[in-house]
Amino acid sequence: MELSRGIVSAPLPQPALRTAPAPRLGRRHPFGAFSPPLPLSHVREQGCFISRALRPPQEWVEGWVRSNDTLVRGLPILVGGASLVAVLLNRAVSGIAAVADASSSQSRADILTLALSVTDILAGLVWLSIRPKSISPVVPRGVECKRVGPGVSSYALHELLWTWDSLTTATCCKSLVVVYGGNCILQIGVAAGSPEDGNAITVDTQKFIQGSLYKSAMESKKQSYLANLALYPGRSELPFLPANTQALILQPVGDKGIAIVGGDTIRGFTSIDQAWIAMIADKLDATLSKSYNS
C-alpha cells in the first residue's frame, strides 16, 4: 500500500494592525479668537535686543564714545598721569639716583617715558578745551510769504506747491524761490522783511540774474550747495532770504530757470536731499516748459 503524506499548509498568522490613535482634539479657540498680545514693555525689550544684536561693532564703539565724550577726552590725562606717577615711584623704590645719568639705560628709558606722559597730558588738555560746535536748527528771521508770478497756469502752480510741500517735509527747507524765464514765478516760505513796511522783500530778478551766484550755477548746469551760507561773500546777492539762512542750494531748472532753496541748519541738506532736489527740478522743468508762458 502506497502511503501518501499530504501536506496541509496552515495560514500564516497575520500581524495585528494597530490603528493609529485618533488625534487628541484640544480646546479650540472660537473663530476669530487669538492669543493675547505680549505686553508693550516686553515687545520693546525684544526690539531693543534685536536692534543691538544687528548693530555693527563699529556703531557700538561710536555710540559708546558719544555717550562718554568727557571720559574719552580726559583719558589721555589719566594715562599720562598714571605713567608719570609710575615712573617716579619706580625711580624712588628701585634706589636709582635722582639725577639722570646719560650712560644708564634705565635713565634714558625714564626720560622717554616722562616725555610721553607729558605729551599725553597735554593732548588730553587740548581735547577737553576744544569741542566741536553743536549744530542745531535756527528759527528764520523774517515773514511768511506766498507770491506767485504772472503767467503761471493752474497745473504749473499745482506742481510748484507740490515741490514746496515735498521740500519742507523731507528736508530742512524753509524758503523757496523759483526763477524761470527771467521772472520770479514763486516766492514762498520765510522771506526777509522790509524795514519800511515789514512786508516780504520782493525778488529783484534782473539784479539776481546779473549776480555771480546765478551765472556760475547756470554756466555749470550743476547744483551748487553752500553748506554754510555765512562764509560766502555772495550772500549779499540774496537780500530776499532771511538774514540767518544757514544753508543754500542753487538748483538749475533746465536751461531757463533756477530754484533757490534756503535751509535752517548748517550742512542740513544731506546727499540724499540734494539728489531729491535735482530730481524735483527735472520734473518741474518738464512741467514749466509746457505750461508756463513768460
PDB file of C-alpha atoms in Angstrom:
ATOM      1  CA  MET A   1       0.000   0.000   0.000  1.00  0.00           C
ATOM      2  CA  GLU A   2       1.365   3.280  -1.022  1.00  0.00           C
ATOM      3  CA  LEU A   3       1.043   5.803   1.621  1.00  0.00           C
ATOM      4  CA  SER A   4       0.981   9.413   0.661  1.00  0.00           C
ATOM      5  CA  ARG A   5       1.580  12.157   3.106  1.00  0.00           C
ATOM      6  CA  GLY A   6      -0.458  15.157   2.470  1.00  0.00           C
ATOM      7  CA  ILE A   7       0.964  18.442   3.499  1.00  0.00           C
ATOM      8  CA  VAL A   8      -1.644  20.852   4.554  1.00  0.00           C
ATOM      9  CA  SER A   9      -0.451  24.438   4.586  1.00  0.00           C
ATOM     10  CA  ALA A  10      -1.775  26.317   7.512  1.00  0.00           C
ATOM     11  CA  PRO A  11      -2.473  30.018   7.058  1.00  0.00           C
ATOM     12  CA  LEU A  12       0.318  32.267   8.272  1.00  0.00           C
ATOM     13  CA  PRO A  13      -0.525  34.396  11.225  1.00  0.00           C
ATOM     14  CA  GLN A  14      -1.254  37.959  10.135  1.00  0.00           C
ATOM     15  CA  PRO A  15       0.329  40.713  12.187  1.00  0.00           C
ATOM     16  CA  ALA A  16      -2.147  42.657  14.127  1.00  0.00           C
ATOM     17  CA  LEU A  17      -2.665  46.067  12.595  1.00  0.00           C
ATOM     18  CA  ARG A  18      -2.651  48.782  15.121  1.00  0.00           C
ATOM     19  CA  THR A  19      -4.893  51.590  14.349  1.00  0.00           C
ATOM     20  CA  ALA A  20      -3.394  54.985  14.901  1.00  0.00           C
ATOM     21  CA  PRO A  21      -4.965  56.721  17.802  1.00  0.00           C
ATOM     22  CA  ALA A  22      -7.258  59.487  16.858  1.00  0.00           C
ATOM     23  CA  PRO A  23      -5.688  62.880  17.269  1.00  0.00           C
ATOM     24  CA  ARG A  24      -6.488  64.477  20.512  1.00  0.00           C
ATOM     25  CA  LEU A  25      -8.522  67.470  19.869  1.00  0.00           C
ATOM     26  CA  GLY A  26      -7.658  70.121  22.338  1.00  0.00           C
ATOM     27  CA  ARG A  27      -9.731  73.054  23.183  1.00  0.00           C
ATOM     28  CA  ARG A  28     -10.124  75.108  20.098  1.00  0.00           C
ATOM     29  CA  HIS A  29     -10.434  78.831  20.006  1.00  0.00           C
ATOM     30  CA  PRO A  30     -13.612  80.123  18.527  1.00  0.00           C
ATOM     31  CA  PHE A  31     -13.433  81.606  15.071  1.00  0.00           C
ATOM     32  CA  GLY A  32     -11.637  84.939  15.142  1.00  0.00           C
ATOM     33  CA  ALA A  33     -10.086  84.409  18.574  1.00  0.00           C
ATOM     34  CA  PHE A  34      -6.384  84.963  19.122  1.00  0.00           C
ATOM     35  CA  SER A  35      -3.903  84.714  21.911  1.00  0.00           C
ATOM     36  CA  PRO A  36      -3.439  87.876  23.959  1.00  0.00           C
ATOM     37  CA  PRO A  37      -0.580  90.089  22.754  1.00  0.00           C
ATOM     38  CA  LEU A  38       2.618  90.450  24.676  1.00  0.00           C
ATOM     39  CA  PRO A  39       2.977  93.422  26.972  1.00  0.00           C
ATOM     40  CA  LEU A  40       4.298  96.535  25.291  1.00  0.00           C
ATOM     41  CA  SER A  41       7.315  96.676  27.581  1.00  0.00           C
ATOM     42  CA  HIS A  42       8.264  93.112  26.627  1.00  0.00           C
ATOM     43  CA  VAL A  43       7.944  93.912  22.931  1.00  0.00           C
ATOM     44  CA  ARG A  44      10.137  96.983  23.349  1.00  0.00           C
ATOM     45  CA  GLU A  45      12.766  94.965  25.199  1.00  0.00           C
ATOM     46  CA  GLN A  46      12.820  92.369  22.434  1.00  0.00           C
ATOM     47  CA  GLY A  47      13.037  95.087  19.786  1.00  0.00           C
ATOM     48  CA  CYS A  48      15.934  96.779  21.561  1.00  0.00           C
ATOM     49  CA  PHE A  49      17.725  93.445  21.948  1.00  0.00           C
ATOM     50  CA  ILE A  50      17.311  92.615  18.259  1.00  0.00           C
ATOM     51  CA  SER A  51      18.441  96.065  17.145  1.00  0.00           C
ATOM     52  CA  ARG A  52      21.504  95.846  19.373  1.00  0.00           C
ATOM     53  CA  ALA A  53      22.316  92.382  18.062  1.00  0.00           C
ATOM     54  CA  LEU A  54      22.089  93.551  14.460  1.00  0.00           C
ATOM     55  CA  ARG A  55      24.094  96.721  15.055  1.00  0.00           C
ATOM     56  CA  PRO A  56      27.636  96.531  13.648  1.00  0.00           C
ATOM     57  CA  PRO A  57      30.503  96.649  16.164  1.00  0.00           C
ATOM     58  CA  GLN A  58      31.653  99.976  14.743  1.00  0.00           C
ATOM     59  CA  GLU A  59      28.352 101.585  15.699  1.00  0.00           C
ATOM     60  CA  TRP A  60      28.711 100.153  19.193  1.00  0.00           C
ATOM     61  CA  VAL A  61      32.063 101.868  19.603  1.00  0.00           C
ATOM     62  CA  GLU A  62      30.801 105.110  18.097  1.00  0.00           C
ATOM     63  CA  GLY A  63      27.763 105.149  20.359  1.00  0.00           C
ATOM     64  CA  TRP A  64      29.830 104.450  23.458  1.00  0.00           C
ATOM     65  CA  VAL A  65      32.283 107.228  22.609  1.00  0.00           C
ATOM     66  CA  ARG A  66      29.467 109.704  22.061  1.00  0.00           C
ATOM     67  CA  SER A  67      27.778 108.838  25.338  1.00  0.00           C
ATOM     68  CA  ASN A  68      31.075 109.085  27.246  1.00  0.00           C
ATOM     69  CA  ASP A  69      32.552 112.084  25.462  1.00  0.00           C
ATOM     70  CA  THR A  70      34.066 113.734  28.559  1.00  0.00           C
ATOM     71  CA  LEU A  71      35.640 110.488  29.752  1.00  0.00           C
ATOM     72  CA  VAL A  72      37.199 109.772  26.362  1.00  0.00           C
ATOM     73  CA  ARG A  73      38.584 113.298  26.083  1.00  0.00           C
ATOM     74  CA  GLY A  74      40.102 113.087  29.566  1.00  0.00           C
ATOM     75  CA  LEU A  75      41.514 109.587  29.063  1.00  0.00           C
ATOM     76  CA  PRO A  76      44.945 110.816  27.836  1.00  0.00           C
ATOM     77  CA  ILE A  77      45.287 112.851  31.041  1.00  0.00           C
ATOM     78  CA  LEU A  78      44.573 109.777  33.157  1.00  0.00           C
ATOM     79  CA  VAL A  79      47.004 107.607  31.187  1.00  0.00           C
ATOM     80  CA  GLY A  80      49.725 110.246  31.184  1.00  0.00           C
ATOM     81  CA  GLY A  81      49.315 110.990  34.888  1.00  0.00           C
ATOM     82  CA  ALA A  82      49.381 107.306  35.811  1.00  0.00           C
ATOM     83  CA  SER A  83      52.517 106.765  33.714  1.00  0.00           C
ATOM     84  CA  LEU A  84      54.204 109.770  35.301  1.00  0.00           C
ATOM     85  CA  VAL A  85      53.453 108.563  38.831  1.00  0.00           C
ATOM     86  CA  ALA A  86      54.592 105.034  37.959  1.00  0.00           C
ATOM     87  CA  VAL A  87      57.945 106.281  36.666  1.00  0.00           C
ATOM     88  CA  LEU A  88      58.548 108.413  39.740  1.00  0.00           C
ATOM     89  CA  LEU A  89      57.635 105.571  42.114  1.00  0.00           C
ATOM     90  CA  ASN A  90      59.855 103.158  40.226  1.00  0.00           C
ATOM     91  CA  ARG A  91      62.686 105.658  40.430  1.00  0.00           C
ATOM     92  CA  ALA A  92      62.213 106.115  44.166  1.00  0.00           C
ATOM     93  CA  VAL A  93      61.721 102.454  45.100  1.00  0.00           C
ATOM     94  CA  SER A  94      64.468 100.977  42.933  1.00  0.00           C
ATOM     95  CA  GLY A  95      67.134 103.076  44.630  1.00  0.00           C
ATOM     96  CA  ILE A  96      68.372 104.701  41.454  1.00  0.00           C
ATOM     97  CA  ALA A  97      69.899 108.110  41.893  1.00  0.00           C
ATOM     98  CA  ALA A  98      67.523 111.002  41.331  1.00  0.00           C
ATOM     99  CA  VAL A  99      69.985 112.630  38.927  1.00  0.00           C
ATOM    100  CA  ALA A 100      69.648 111.234  35.412  1.00  0.00           C
ATOM    101  CA  ASP A 101      72.741 109.545  34.082  1.00  0.00           C
ATOM    102  CA  ALA A 102      73.134 109.565  30.316  1.00  0.00           C
ATOM    103  CA  SER A 103      75.145 106.343  30.433  1.00  0.00           C
ATOM    104  CA  SER A 104      72.332 104.462  32.196  1.00  0.00           C
ATOM    105  CA  SER A 105      69.765 102.738  30.023  1.00  0.00           C
ATOM    106  CA  GLN A 106      67.225 102.989  32.849  1.00  0.00           C
ATOM    107  CA  SER A 107      67.615 106.762  32.979  1.00  0.00           C
ATOM    108  CA  ARG A 108      67.160 107.063  29.236  1.00  0.00           C
ATOM    109  CA  ALA A 109      64.008 104.928  29.385  1.00  0.00           C
ATOM    110  CA  ASP A 110      62.623 107.014  32.259  1.00  0.00           C
ATOM    111  CA  ILE A 111      63.241 110.262  30.393  1.00  0.00           C
ATOM    112  CA  LEU A 112      61.485 108.910  27.311  1.00  0.00           C
ATOM    113  CA  THR A 113      58.540 107.736  29.428  1.00  0.00           C
ATOM    114  CA  LEU A 114      58.291 111.125  31.130  1.00  0.00           C
ATOM    115  CA  ALA A 115      58.201 112.855  27.748  1.00  0.00           C
ATOM    116  CA  LEU A 116      55.439 110.565  26.517  1.00  0.00           C
ATOM    117  CA  SER A 117      53.459 111.071  29.737  1.00  0.00           C
ATOM    118  CA  VAL A 118      53.647 114.847  29.445  1.00  0.00           C
ATOM    119  CA  THR A 119      52.588 114.593  25.794  1.00  0.00           C
ATOM    120  CA  ASP A 120      49.536 112.541  26.783  1.00  0.00           C
ATOM    121  CA  ILE A 121      48.583 115.064  29.457  1.00  0.00           C
ATOM    122  CA  LEU A 122      48.873 117.982  27.030  1.00  0.00           C
ATOM    123  CA  ALA A 123      46.839 116.121  24.409  1.00  0.00           C
ATOM    124  CA  GLY A 124      44.103 115.478  26.957  1.00  0.00           C
ATOM    125  CA  LEU A 125      44.018 119.151  27.934  1.00  0.00           C
ATOM    126  CA  VAL A 126      43.669 120.126  24.278  1.00  0.00           C
ATOM    127  CA  TRP A 127      40.852 117.624  23.766  1.00  0.00           C
ATOM    128  CA  LEU A 128      38.978 118.990  26.767  1.00  0.00           C
ATOM    129  CA  SER A 129      39.398 122.615  25.722  1.00  0.00           C
ATOM    130  CA  ILE A 130      38.430 122.169  22.061  1.00  0.00           C
ATOM    131  CA  ARG A 131      34.953 120.800  21.456  1.00  0.00           C
ATOM    132  CA  PRO A 132      33.000 120.736  18.209  1.00  0.00           C
ATOM    133  CA  LYS A 133      30.254 123.293  17.987  1.00  0.00           C
ATOM    134  CA  SER A 134      26.832 121.723  18.172  1.00  0.00           C
ATOM    135  CA  ILE A 135      24.732 122.322  15.070  1.00  0.00           C
ATOM    136  CA  SER A 136      21.041 122.918  15.640  1.00  0.00           C
ATOM    137  CA  PRO A 137      18.253 124.408  13.517  1.00  0.00           C
ATOM    138  CA  VAL A 138      17.513 128.107  13.873  1.00  0.00           C
ATOM    139  CA  VAL A 139      14.265 129.994  13.557  1.00  0.00           C
ATOM    140  CA  PRO A 140      14.442 132.065  10.352  1.00  0.00           C
ATOM    141  CA  ARG A 141      14.044 135.781  10.996  1.00  0.00           C
ATOM    142  CA  GLY A 142      11.533 137.064   8.504  1.00  0.00           C
ATOM    143  CA  VAL A 143       7.910 136.999   7.454  1.00  0.00           C
ATOM    144  CA  GLU A 144       5.837 134.315   5.814  1.00  0.00           C
ATOM    145  CA  CYS A 145       5.010 134.975   2.196  1.00  0.00           C
ATOM    146  CA  LYS A 146       3.439 133.261  -0.776  1.00  0.00           C
ATOM    147  CA  ARG A 147       3.788 135.038  -4.093  1.00  0.00           C
ATOM    148  CA  VAL A 148       3.013 133.566  -7.481  1.00  0.00           C
ATOM    149  CA  GLY A 149       4.201 135.289 -10.633  1.00  0.00           C
ATOM    150  CA  PRO A 150       2.016 136.119 -13.619  1.00  0.00           C
ATOM    151  CA  GLY A 151       1.539 133.628 -16.404  1.00  0.00           C
ATOM    152  CA  VAL A 152       1.588 130.568 -14.130  1.00  0.00           C
ATOM    153  CA  SER A 153      -1.163 128.127 -15.066  1.00  0.00           C
ATOM    154  CA  SER A 154      -3.135 126.194 -12.507  1.00  0.00           C
ATOM    155  CA  TYR A 155      -1.326 122.985 -13.415  1.00  0.00           C
ATOM    156  CA  ALA A 156       2.088 124.631 -13.060  1.00  0.00           C
ATOM    157  CA  LEU A 157       1.020 126.182  -9.759  1.00  0.00           C
ATOM    158  CA  HIS A 158      -0.030 122.754  -8.520  1.00  0.00           C
ATOM    159  CA  GLU A 159       3.422 121.404  -9.367  1.00  0.00           C
ATOM    160  CA  LEU A 160       5.135 124.330  -7.650  1.00  0.00           C
ATOM    161  CA  LEU A 161       3.119 123.891  -4.469  1.00  0.00           C
ATOM    162  CA  TRP A 162       3.795 120.152  -4.543  1.00  0.00           C
ATOM    163  CA  THR A 163       7.503 120.955  -4.806  1.00  0.00           C
ATOM    164  CA  TRP A 164       7.265 123.225  -1.780  1.00  0.00           C
ATOM    165  CA  ASP A 165       5.395 120.639   0.284  1.00  0.00           C
ATOM    166  CA  SER A 166       7.898 117.940  -0.661  1.00  0.00           C
ATOM    167  CA  LEU A 167      10.915 120.044   0.275  1.00  0.00           C
ATOM    168  CA  THR A 168       9.530 121.209   3.609  1.00  0.00           C
ATOM    169  CA  THR A 169       8.502 117.679   4.536  1.00  0.00           C
ATOM    170  CA  ALA A 170      11.676 115.826   3.555  1.00  0.00           C
ATOM    171  CA  THR A 171      14.411 118.443   4.078  1.00  0.00           C
ATOM    172  CA  CYS A 172      15.327 121.444   6.210  1.00  0.00           C
ATOM    173  CA  CYS A 173      13.982 123.833   3.582  1.00  0.00           C
ATOM    174  CA  LYS A 174      12.321 126.979   4.955  1.00  0.00           C
ATOM    175  CA  SER A 175      12.449 129.279   1.925  1.00  0.00           C
ATOM    176  CA  LEU A 176      11.941 128.620  -1.771  1.00  0.00           C
ATOM    177  CA  VAL A 177      12.298 130.953  -4.743  1.00  0.00           C
ATOM    178  CA  VAL A 178      11.855 129.767  -8.331  1.00  0.00           C
ATOM    179  CA  VAL A 179      13.070 131.986 -11.169  1.00  0.00           C
ATOM    180  CA  TYR A 180      12.098 130.796 -14.646  1.00  0.00           C
ATOM    181  CA  GLY A 181      12.196 132.546 -17.975  1.00  0.00           C
ATOM    182  CA  GLY A 182      13.603 135.704 -16.434  1.00  0.00           C
ATOM    183  CA  ASN A 183      10.707 136.060 -13.969  1.00  0.00           C
ATOM    184  CA  CYS A 184      10.147 135.078 -10.364  1.00  0.00           C
ATOM    185  CA  ILE A 185       7.244 132.661 -10.609  1.00  0.00           C
ATOM    186  CA  LEU A 186       7.227 131.571  -6.953  1.00  0.00           C
ATOM    187  CA  GLN A 187       8.395 133.008  -3.647  1.00  0.00           C
ATOM    188  CA  ILE A 188       7.156 131.006  -0.702  1.00  0.00           C
ATOM    189  CA  GLY A 189       8.137 130.309   2.871  1.00  0.00           C
ATOM    190  CA  VAL A 190      10.039 132.689   5.123  1.00  0.00           C
ATOM    191  CA  ALA A 191      11.348 135.809   3.397  1.00  0.00           C
ATOM    192  CA  ALA A 192      13.297 138.794   4.653  1.00  0.00           C
ATOM    193  CA  GLY A 193      11.122 141.600   5.927  1.00  0.00           C
ATOM    194  CA  SER A 194      11.312 145.093   4.506  1.00  0.00           C
ATOM    195  CA  PRO A 195      12.496 147.713   7.044  1.00  0.00           C
ATOM    196  CA  GLU A 196       9.939 150.219   5.701  1.00  0.00           C
ATOM    197  CA  ASP A 197       6.629 148.386   5.922  1.00  0.00           C
ATOM    198  CA  GLY A 198       7.611 144.974   7.325  1.00  0.00           C
ATOM    199  CA  ASN A 199       6.340 143.090   4.287  1.00  0.00           C
ATOM    200  CA  ALA A 200       8.362 140.451   2.481  1.00  0.00           C
ATOM    201  CA  ILE A 201      11.082 141.802   0.200  1.00  0.00           C
ATOM    202  CA  THR A 202      10.310 141.077  -3.430  1.00  0.00           C
ATOM    203  CA  VAL A 203      12.839 139.318  -5.626  1.00  0.00           C
ATOM    204  CA  ASP A 204      14.658 141.674  -7.995  1.00  0.00           C
ATOM    205  CA  THR A 205      15.018 139.154 -10.793  1.00  0.00           C
ATOM    206  CA  GLN A 206      17.177 141.251 -13.100  1.00  0.00           C
ATOM    207  CA  LYS A 207      19.650 142.085 -10.355  1.00  0.00           C
ATOM    208  CA  PHE A 208      19.812 138.468  -9.240  1.00  0.00           C
ATOM    209  CA  ILE A 209      20.406 137.204 -12.790  1.00  0.00           C
ATOM    210  CA  GLN A 210      23.355 139.558 -13.157  1.00  0.00           C
ATOM    211  CA  GLY A 211      24.964 138.225  -9.964  1.00  0.00           C
ATOM    212  CA  SER A 212      27.782 135.699  -9.754  1.00  0.00           C
ATOM    213  CA  LEU A 213      25.721 133.038  -7.984  1.00  0.00           C
ATOM    214  CA  TYR A 214      23.196 132.773 -10.792  1.00  0.00           C
ATOM    215  CA  LYS A 215      25.804 132.910 -13.550  1.00  0.00           C
ATOM    216  CA  SER A 216      28.042 130.240 -12.025  1.00  0.00           C
ATOM    217  CA  ALA A 217      25.129 127.879 -11.422  1.00  0.00           C
ATOM    218  CA  MET A 218      23.688 128.279 -14.917  1.00  0.00           C
ATOM    219  CA  GLU A 219      27.065 128.014 -16.638  1.00  0.00           C
ATOM    220  CA  SER A 220      27.966 124.808 -14.829  1.00  0.00           C
ATOM    221  CA  LYS A 221      24.397 123.445 -15.127  1.00  0.00           C
ATOM    222  CA  LYS A 222      25.047 121.660 -11.862  1.00  0.00           C
ATOM    223  CA  GLN A 223      23.689 122.012  -8.389  1.00  0.00           C
ATOM    224  CA  SER A 224      25.578 124.429  -6.145  1.00  0.00           C
ATOM    225  CA  TYR A 225      25.454 123.691  -2.418  1.00  0.00           C
ATOM    226  CA  LEU A 226      26.536 126.372   0.053  1.00  0.00           C
ATOM    227  CA  ALA A 227      26.637 124.376   3.285  1.00  0.00           C
ATOM    228  CA  ASN A 228      27.399 127.405   5.481  1.00  0.00           C
ATOM    229  CA  LEU A 229      25.972 130.457   3.764  1.00  0.00           C
ATOM    230  CA  ALA A 230      27.509 132.922   6.227  1.00  0.00           C
ATOM    231  CA  LEU A 231      31.007 132.073   4.936  1.00  0.00           C
ATOM    232  CA  TYR A 232      30.268 133.008   1.314  1.00  0.00           C
ATOM    233  CA  PRO A 233      30.567 136.609   0.094  1.00  0.00           C
ATOM    234  CA  GLY A 234      27.761 136.011  -2.417  1.00  0.00           C
ATOM    235  CA  ARG A 235      25.283 136.174   0.446  1.00  0.00           C
ATOM    236  CA  SER A 236      24.694 139.845  -0.414  1.00  0.00           C
ATOM    237  CA  GLU A 237      23.094 138.790  -3.711  1.00  0.00           C
ATOM    238  CA  LEU A 238      20.192 137.200  -1.824  1.00  0.00           C
ATOM    239  CA  PRO A 239      18.559 140.055   0.129  1.00  0.00           C
ATOM    240  CA  PHE A 240      15.143 138.426  -0.169  1.00  0.00           C
ATOM    241  CA  LEU A 241      16.151 135.479   2.038  1.00  0.00           C
ATOM    242  CA  PRO A 242      16.119 135.651   5.857  1.00  0.00           C
ATOM    243  CA  ALA A 243      19.306 137.126   7.282  1.00  0.00           C
ATOM    244  CA  ASN A 244      20.035 133.977   9.294  1.00  0.00           C
ATOM    245  CA  THR A 245      19.601 131.467   6.471  1.00  0.00           C
ATOM    246  CA  GLN A 246      22.094 128.732   7.300  1.00  0.00           C
ATOM    247  CA  ALA A 247      22.425 126.676   4.110  1.00  0.00           C
ATOM    248  CA  LEU A 248      21.542 127.250   0.479  1.00  0.00           C
ATOM    249  CA  ILE A 249      21.104 125.164  -2.647  1.00  0.00           C
ATOM    250  CA  LEU A 250      21.088 126.697  -6.125  1.00  0.00           C
ATOM    251  CA  GLN A 251      19.474 124.139  -8.413  1.00  0.00           C
ATOM    252  CA  PRO A 252      19.221 124.872 -12.160  1.00  0.00           C
ATOM    253  CA  VAL A 253      15.763 124.146 -13.574  1.00  0.00           C
ATOM    254  CA  GLY A 254      16.541 123.242 -17.149  1.00  0.00           C
ATOM    255  CA  ASP A 255      18.152 125.983 -19.236  1.00  0.00           C
ATOM    256  CA  LYS A 256      15.684 128.731 -18.343  1.00  0.00           C
ATOM    257  CA  GLY A 257      15.418 128.805 -14.590  1.00  0.00           C
ATOM    258  CA  ILE A 258      16.843 128.182 -11.173  1.00  0.00           C
ATOM    259  CA  ALA A 259      15.465 127.139  -7.787  1.00  0.00           C
ATOM    260  CA  ILE A 260      16.814 128.783  -4.632  1.00  0.00           C
ATOM    261  CA  VAL A 261      16.342 126.547  -1.602  1.00  0.00           C
ATOM    262  CA  GLY A 262      17.168 128.004   1.815  1.00  0.00           C
ATOM    263  CA  GLY A 263      17.591 125.859   4.930  1.00  0.00           C
ATOM    264  CA  ASP A 264      17.613 126.494   8.669  1.00  0.00           C
ATOM    265  CA  THR A 265      20.574 124.241   9.554  1.00  0.00           C
ATOM    266  CA  ILE A 266      24.262 124.413   8.688  1.00  0.00           C
ATOM    267  CA  ARG A 267      25.087 121.429   6.454  1.00  0.00           C
ATOM    268  CA  GLY A 268      21.443 120.464   6.838  1.00  0.00           C
ATOM    269  CA  PHE A 269      20.976 119.139   3.304  1.00  0.00           C
ATOM    270  CA  THR A 270      22.260 115.590   3.003  1.00  0.00           C
ATOM    271  CA  SER A 271      23.417 113.922  -0.192  1.00  0.00           C
ATOM    272  CA  ILE A 272      20.015 112.249  -0.455  1.00  0.00           C
ATOM    273  CA  ASP A 273      18.316 115.642  -0.134  1.00  0.00           C
ATOM    274  CA  GLN A 274      20.499 117.060  -2.889  1.00  0.00           C
ATOM    275  CA  ALA A 275      19.672 114.179  -5.213  1.00  0.00           C
ATOM    276  CA  TRP A 276      15.981 114.551  -4.375  1.00  0.00           C
ATOM    277  CA  ILE A 277      16.064 118.287  -5.166  1.00  0.00           C
ATOM    278  CA  ALA A 278      17.771 117.592  -8.502  1.00  0.00           C
ATOM    279  CA  MET A 279      15.047 115.105  -9.441  1.00  0.00           C
ATOM    280  CA  ILE A 280      12.323 117.561  -8.454  1.00  0.00           C
ATOM    281  CA  ALA A 281      13.973 120.225 -10.617  1.00  0.00           C
ATOM    282  CA  ASP A 282      13.870 117.915 -13.644  1.00  0.00           C
ATOM    283  CA  LYS A 283      10.194 117.224 -13.046  1.00  0.00           C
ATOM    284  CA  LEU A 284       9.499 120.919 -12.567  1.00  0.00           C
ATOM    285  CA  ASP A 285      11.314 121.824 -15.776  1.00  0.00           C
ATOM    286  CA  ALA A 286       9.246 119.314 -17.743  1.00  0.00           C
ATOM    287  CA  THR A 287       6.074 120.919 -16.402  1.00  0.00           C
ATOM    288  CA  LEU A 288       7.068 124.563 -16.802  1.00  0.00           C
ATOM    289  CA  SER A 289       8.419 124.116 -20.316  1.00  0.00           C
ATOM    290  CA  LYS A 290       4.936 123.029 -21.431  1.00  0.00           C
ATOM    291  CA  SER A 291       2.555 125.058 -19.293  1.00  0.00           C
ATOM    292  CA  TYR A 292       4.343 128.326 -18.492  1.00  0.00           C
ATOM    293  CA  ASN A 293       4.322 131.293 -20.825  1.00  0.00           C
ATOM    294  CA  SER A 294       6.760 134.005 -19.806  1.00  0.00           C
TER     295      SER A 294
END
